Amino acid sequence: TSPKSSRSYHDENVTMRKLFGMVWEVMHNVTVLMIMLWSIGFQVLACAPNKVGTIMQGSVIRLSQLQWGIDNIVSYLLLTIGVWIFKSYLRDVNWRWTQLMTTALIAGLNMLWFVPILTDFRNGWFTLMIDGTESLAQGFTQVLISMAVIEIAPVNLEATSYELIISVSNSFIALSS
């Protein structure tokens, strides 16, 4: 049986007040707070090199339209492969270590942007490789955060809890611009 309560909110008269109360309860969960803080840090700190990469690709390296298209396709393909790898092989691995290794991988890949910034090696295909492998690692993170939220969310508030965390995370995207 699931460790969650078997109580279903569909069986009782749910008012807007009760729903807001349940969301407020989710917001007071320390784990949800830590996930939100991690998401904020990720959006503000880790996404800044992506902006630098986009500027490098567009203004300095001047990718062709074909390269931009391939970059987009490969990035989304590798994101999907990252999701599949996590679901197939990493679901039973310690999630803390998986998150730590994924964050370290993304940070290491972001350091590769120093190669075209500080040297004359400004090959568009090299920068496409950086973008693609970052997307692979982000696929791991996406599923990991989703599964963690589902585990800690109150019964029938899994989607609401996930949307709360994603909304907080997305609100800080402007700071990384």
PDB file of C-alpha atoms in Angstrom:
ATOM      1  CA  THR A   1       0.000   0.000   0.000  1.00  0.00           C
ATOM      2  CA  SER A   2       1.006   3.585  -0.508  1.00  0.00           C
ATOM      3  CA  PRO A   3       2.437   5.479   2.470  1.00  0.00           C
ATOM      4  CA  LYS A   4       0.022   8.286   1.678  1.00  0.00           C
ATOM      5  CA  SER A   5      -3.317   8.620   3.337  1.00  0.00           C
ATOM      6  CA  SER A   6      -6.140   6.759   1.655  1.00  0.00           C
ATOM      7  CA  ARG A   7      -8.433   9.707   2.323  1.00  0.00           C
ATOM      8  CA  SER A   8      -9.865  11.066  -0.891  1.00  0.00           C
ATOM      9  CA  TYR A   9     -10.924  14.662  -1.258  1.00  0.00           C
ATOM     10  CA  HIS A  10     -13.395  13.647  -3.950  1.00  0.00           C
ATOM     11  CA  ASP A  11     -15.640  12.082  -1.312  1.00  0.00           C
ATOM     12  CA  GLU A  12     -16.316  15.290   0.583  1.00  0.00           C
ATOM     13  CA  ASN A  13     -17.612  18.709  -0.274  1.00  0.00           C
ATOM     14  CA  VAL A  14     -14.469  20.605  -1.238  1.00  0.00           C
ATOM     15  CA  THR A  15     -14.700  24.351  -1.063  1.00  0.00           C
ATOM     16  CA  MET A  16     -12.291  26.921  -2.408  1.00  0.00           C
ATOM     17  CA  ARG A  17     -11.278  27.657   1.170  1.00  0.00           C
ATOM     18  CA  LYS A  18     -10.302  24.004   1.704  1.00  0.00           C
ATOM     19  CA  LEU A  19      -8.347  23.936  -1.557  1.00  0.00           C
ATOM     20  CA  PHE A  20      -6.416  27.082  -0.651  1.00  0.00           C
ATOM     21  CA  GLY A  21      -5.815  25.610   2.794  1.00  0.00           C
ATOM     22  CA  MET A  22      -4.379  22.436   1.255  1.00  0.00           C
ATOM     23  CA  VAL A  23      -2.101  24.460  -1.048  1.00  0.00           C
ATOM     24  CA  TRP A  24      -0.999  26.544   1.934  1.00  0.00           C
ATOM     25  CA  GLU A  25      -0.195  23.275   3.720  1.00  0.00           C
ATOM     26  CA  VAL A  26       1.945  22.187   0.768  1.00  0.00           C
ATOM     27  CA  MET A  27       3.821  25.481   0.872  1.00  0.00           C
ATOM     28  CA  HIS A  28       4.785  24.836   4.501  1.00  0.00           C
ATOM     29  CA  ASN A  29       6.497  21.558   3.663  1.00  0.00           C
ATOM     30  CA  VAL A  30      10.268  21.945   4.163  1.00  0.00           C
ATOM     31  CA  THR A  31      11.035  19.644   1.235  1.00  0.00           C
ATOM     32  CA  VAL A  32       8.857  21.703  -1.106  1.00  0.00           C
ATOM     33  CA  LEU A  33      10.637  24.831   0.140  1.00  0.00           C
ATOM     34  CA  MET A  34      14.041  23.270  -0.570  1.00  0.00           C
ATOM     35  CA  ILE A  35      12.943  22.210  -4.064  1.00  0.00           C
ATOM     36  CA  MET A  36      11.694  25.746  -4.716  1.00  0.00           C
ATOM     37  CA  LEU A  37      14.978  27.245  -3.483  1.00  0.00           C
ATOM     38  CA  TRP A  38      16.941  24.819  -5.653  1.00  0.00           C
ATOM     39  CA  SER A  39      14.751  25.718  -8.649  1.00  0.00           C
ATOM     40  CA  ILE A  40      15.269  29.426  -8.029  1.00  0.00           C
ATOM     41  CA  GLY A  41      19.030  28.939  -7.773  1.00  0.00           C
ATOM     42  CA  PHE A  42      19.016  26.804 -10.881  1.00  0.00           C
ATOM     43  CA  GLN A  43      17.052  29.385 -12.871  1.00  0.00           C
ATOM     44  CA  VAL A  44      19.115  32.348 -11.689  1.00  0.00           C
ATOM     45  CA  LEU A  45      22.606  30.851 -11.611  1.00  0.00           C
ATOM     46  CA  ALA A  46      22.646  27.861 -13.925  1.00  0.00           C
ATOM     47  CA  CYS A  47      20.623  29.405 -16.733  1.00  0.00           C
ATOM     48  CA  ALA A  48      22.864  32.469 -17.007  1.00  0.00           C
ATOM     49  CA  PRO A  49      25.506  30.539 -19.003  1.00  0.00           C
ATOM     50  CA  ASN A  50      22.735  29.431 -21.374  1.00  0.00           C
ATOM     51  CA  LYS A  51      22.048  33.091 -22.139  1.00  0.00           C
ATOM     52  CA  VAL A  52      25.763  33.596 -22.740  1.00  0.00           C
ATOM     53  CA  GLY A  53      25.724  30.557 -25.007  1.00  0.00           C
ATOM     54  CA  THR A  54      22.824  31.934 -27.005  1.00  0.00           C
ATOM     55  CA  ILE A  55      24.623  35.258 -27.412  1.00  0.00           C
ATOM     56  CA  MET A  56      27.805  33.433 -28.447  1.00  0.00           C
ATOM     57  CA  GLN A  57      25.957  31.291 -30.955  1.00  0.00           C
ATOM     58  CA  GLY A  58      23.980  34.176 -32.430  1.00  0.00           C
ATOM     59  CA  SER A  59      26.371  37.122 -32.362  1.00  0.00           C
ATOM     60  CA  VAL A  60      29.925  35.785 -32.216  1.00  0.00           C
ATOM     61  CA  ILE A  61      29.858  32.352 -33.866  1.00  0.00           C
ATOM     62  CA  ARG A  62      26.866  33.192 -36.083  1.00  0.00           C
ATOM     63  CA  LEU A  63      25.217  29.831 -36.463  1.00  0.00           C
ATOM     64  CA  SER A  64      23.479  29.188 -39.751  1.00  0.00           C
ATOM     65  CA  GLN A  65      19.732  28.590 -39.825  1.00  0.00           C
ATOM     66  CA  LEU A  66      20.466  24.896 -40.397  1.00  0.00           C
ATOM     67  CA  GLN A  67      22.631  24.768 -37.275  1.00  0.00           C
ATOM     68  CA  TRP A  68      19.958  26.556 -35.197  1.00  0.00           C
ATOM     69  CA  GLY A  69      17.379  24.027 -36.385  1.00  0.00           C
ATOM     70  CA  ILE A  70      19.644  21.066 -35.675  1.00  0.00           C
ATOM     71  CA  ASP A  71      20.449  22.527 -32.245  1.00  0.00           C
ATOM     72  CA  ASN A  72      16.755  22.744 -31.422  1.00  0.00           C
ATOM     73  CA  ILE A  73      15.933  19.246 -32.655  1.00  0.00           C
ATOM     74  CA  VAL A  74      18.938  17.611 -30.990  1.00  0.00           C
ATOM     75  CA  SER A  75      18.326  19.445 -27.697  1.00  0.00           C
ATOM     76  CA  TYR A  76      14.709  18.251 -27.473  1.00  0.00           C
ATOM     77  CA  LEU A  77      15.647  14.755 -28.631  1.00  0.00           C
ATOM     78  CA  LEU A  78      18.330  14.484 -25.945  1.00  0.00           C
ATOM     79  CA  LEU A  79      15.933  15.912 -23.326  1.00  0.00           C
ATOM     80  CA  THR A  80      13.532  13.089 -24.223  1.00  0.00           C
ATOM     81  CA  ILE A  81      16.350  10.541 -24.080  1.00  0.00           C
ATOM     82  CA  GLY A  82      17.354  11.924 -20.653  1.00  0.00           C
ATOM     83  CA  VAL A  83      13.803  11.395 -19.403  1.00  0.00           C
ATOM     84  CA  TRP A  84      13.828   7.839 -20.770  1.00  0.00           C
ATOM     85  CA  ILE A  85      17.244   7.050 -19.235  1.00  0.00           C
ATOM     86  CA  PHE A  86      16.087   8.260 -15.832  1.00  0.00           C
ATOM     87  CA  LYS A  87      12.850   6.282 -15.991  1.00  0.00           C
ATOM     88  CA  SER A  88      14.649   3.144 -17.193  1.00  0.00           C
ATOM     89  CA  TYR A  89      17.849   3.136 -15.158  1.00  0.00           C
ATOM     90  CA  LEU A  90      17.981   5.831 -12.464  1.00  0.00           C
ATOM     91  CA  ARG A  91      14.587   5.549 -10.802  1.00  0.00           C
ATOM     92  CA  ASP A  92      15.882   3.157  -8.128  1.00  0.00           C
ATOM     93  CA  VAL A  93      19.169   5.009  -7.579  1.00  0.00           C
ATOM     94  CA  ASN A  94      19.458   7.373  -4.617  1.00  0.00           C
ATOM     95  CA  TRP A  95      17.705  10.537  -5.830  1.00  0.00           C
ATOM     96  CA  ARG A  96      19.966  12.853  -3.850  1.00  0.00           C
ATOM     97  CA  TRP A  97      23.044  11.473  -5.559  1.00  0.00           C
ATOM     98  CA  THR A  98      21.312  11.546  -8.912  1.00  0.00           C
ATOM     99  CA  GLN A  99      20.424  15.227  -8.417  1.00  0.00           C
ATOM    100  CA  LEU A 100      23.922  16.047  -7.197  1.00  0.00           C
ATOM    101  CA  MET A 101      25.553  14.305 -10.161  1.00  0.00           C
ATOM    102  CA  THR A 102      23.115  15.892 -12.614  1.00  0.00           C
ATOM    103  CA  THR A 103      23.761  19.360 -11.204  1.00  0.00           C
ATOM    104  CA  ALA A 104      27.520  18.759 -11.332  1.00  0.00           C
ATOM    105  CA  LEU A 105      27.202  17.542 -14.930  1.00  0.00           C
ATOM    106  CA  ILE A 106      25.242  20.644 -15.963  1.00  0.00           C
ATOM    107  CA  ALA A 107      27.745  22.901 -14.155  1.00  0.00           C
ATOM    108  CA  GLY A 108      30.641  21.133 -15.858  1.00  0.00           C
ATOM    109  CA  LEU A 109      29.012  21.422 -19.252  1.00  0.00           C
ATOM    110  CA  ASN A 110      28.376  25.111 -18.637  1.00  0.00           C
ATOM    111  CA  MET A 111      32.114  25.499 -18.003  1.00  0.00           C
ATOM    112  CA  LEU A 112      32.683  24.332 -21.587  1.00  0.00           C
ATOM    113  CA  TRP A 113      31.325  27.706 -22.710  1.00  0.00           C
ATOM    114  CA  PHE A 114      34.645  29.200 -21.605  1.00  0.00           C
ATOM    115  CA  VAL A 115      36.333  27.407 -24.525  1.00  0.00           C
ATOM    116  CA  PRO A 116      34.669  29.482 -27.280  1.00  0.00           C
ATOM    117  CA  ILE A 117      34.577  32.598 -25.080  1.00  0.00           C
ATOM    118  CA  LEU A 118      38.255  32.651 -24.095  1.00  0.00           C
ATOM    119  CA  THR A 119      39.867  30.983 -27.121  1.00  0.00           C
ATOM    120  CA  ASP A 120      39.632  31.193 -30.874  1.00  0.00           C
ATOM    121  CA  PHE A 121      37.900  27.796 -31.045  1.00  0.00           C
ATOM    122  CA  ARG A 122      34.480  29.070 -32.041  1.00  0.00           C
ATOM    123  CA  ASN A 123      33.008  26.126 -33.871  1.00  0.00           C
ATOM    124  CA  GLY A 124      29.216  26.109 -34.097  1.00  0.00           C
ATOM    125  CA  TRP A 125      29.028  22.326 -33.997  1.00  0.00           C
ATOM    126  CA  PHE A 126      30.972  22.295 -30.716  1.00  0.00           C
ATOM    127  CA  THR A 127      28.436  24.659 -29.150  1.00  0.00           C
ATOM    128  CA  LEU A 128      25.602  22.446 -30.410  1.00  0.00           C
ATOM    129  CA  MET A 129      27.202  19.546 -28.528  1.00  0.00           C
ATOM    130  CA  ILE A 130      27.215  21.627 -25.326  1.00  0.00           C
ATOM    131  CA  ASP A 131      23.519  22.493 -25.705  1.00  0.00           C
ATOM    132  CA  GLY A 132      22.534  18.909 -26.448  1.00  0.00           C
ATOM    133  CA  THR A 133      24.331  17.343 -23.518  1.00  0.00           C
ATOM    134  CA  GLU A 134      22.910  19.999 -21.178  1.00  0.00           C
ATOM    135  CA  SER A 135      19.437  18.993 -22.374  1.00  0.00           C
ATOM    136  CA  LEU A 136      20.204  15.335 -21.642  1.00  0.00           C
ATOM    137  CA  ALA A 137      21.103  16.195 -18.038  1.00  0.00           C
ATOM    138  CA  GLN A 138      18.042  18.442 -17.725  1.00  0.00           C
ATOM    139  CA  GLY A 139      15.893  15.459 -18.719  1.00  0.00           C
ATOM    140  CA  PHE A 140      17.125  13.651 -15.601  1.00  0.00           C
ATOM    141  CA  THR A 141      16.330  16.664 -13.437  1.00  0.00           C
ATOM    142  CA  GLN A 142      12.868  17.145 -14.890  1.00  0.00           C
ATOM    143  CA  VAL A 143      11.736  13.622 -14.010  1.00  0.00           C
ATOM    144  CA  LEU A 144      13.515  13.672 -10.656  1.00  0.00           C
ATOM    145  CA  ILE A 145      11.736  16.846  -9.525  1.00  0.00           C
ATOM    146  CA  SER A 146       8.392  15.508 -10.767  1.00  0.00           C
ATOM    147  CA  MET A 147       8.777  12.240  -8.870  1.00  0.00           C
ATOM    148  CA  ALA A 148       9.948  13.972  -5.698  1.00  0.00           C
ATOM    149  CA  VAL A 149       6.937  16.289  -5.737  1.00  0.00           C
ATOM    150  CA  ILE A 150       4.565  13.361  -6.273  1.00  0.00           C
ATOM    151  CA  GLU A 151       6.096  11.574  -3.282  1.00  0.00           C
ATOM    152  CA  ILE A 152       5.725  14.489  -0.870  1.00  0.00           C
ATOM    153  CA  ALA A 153       2.477  16.047  -2.083  1.00  0.00           C
ATOM    154  CA  PRO A 154      -0.767  15.453  -0.201  1.00  0.00           C
ATOM    155  CA  VAL A 155      -3.222  13.046  -1.777  1.00  0.00           C
ATOM    156  CA  ASN A 156      -4.922  14.566  -4.830  1.00  0.00           C
ATOM    157  CA  LEU A 157      -2.684  17.650  -4.723  1.00  0.00           C
ATOM    158  CA  GLU A 158       0.224  16.223  -6.703  1.00  0.00           C
ATOM    159  CA  ALA A 159      -0.406  18.354  -9.800  1.00  0.00           C
ATOM    160  CA  THR A 160      -1.091  21.463  -7.719  1.00  0.00           C
ATOM    161  CA  SER A 161       2.151  20.976  -5.789  1.00  0.00           C
ATOM    162  CA  TYR A 162       4.095  20.458  -9.008  1.00  0.00           C
ATOM    163  CA  GLU A 163       2.558  23.559 -10.594  1.00  0.00           C
ATOM    164  CA  LEU A 164       3.376  25.603  -7.484  1.00  0.00           C
ATOM    165  CA  ILE A 165       7.038  24.662  -7.715  1.00  0.00           C
ATOM    166  CA  ILE A 166       7.179  25.184 -11.476  1.00  0.00           C
ATOM    167  CA  SER A 167       5.435  28.565 -11.181  1.00  0.00           C
ATOM    168  CA  VAL A 168       7.945  29.747  -8.585  1.00  0.00           C
ATOM    169  CA  SER A 169      10.796  28.468 -10.730  1.00  0.00           C
ATOM    170  CA  ASN A 170       9.464  30.084 -13.901  1.00  0.00           C
ATOM    171  CA  SER A 171       8.923  33.402 -12.149  1.00  0.00           C
ATOM    172  CA  PHE A 172      12.688  33.649 -11.632  1.00  0.00           C
ATOM    173  CA  ILE A 173      13.575  33.086 -15.286  1.00  0.00           C
ATOM    174  CA  ALA A 174      13.474  36.863 -15.736  1.00  0.00           C
ATOM    175  CA  LEU A 175      16.370  37.209 -13.279  1.00  0.00           C
ATOM    176  CA  SER A 176      18.595  35.019 -15.441  1.00  0.00           C
ATOM    177  CA  SER A 177      18.024  37.183 -18.527  1.00  0.00           C
TER     178      SER A 177
END
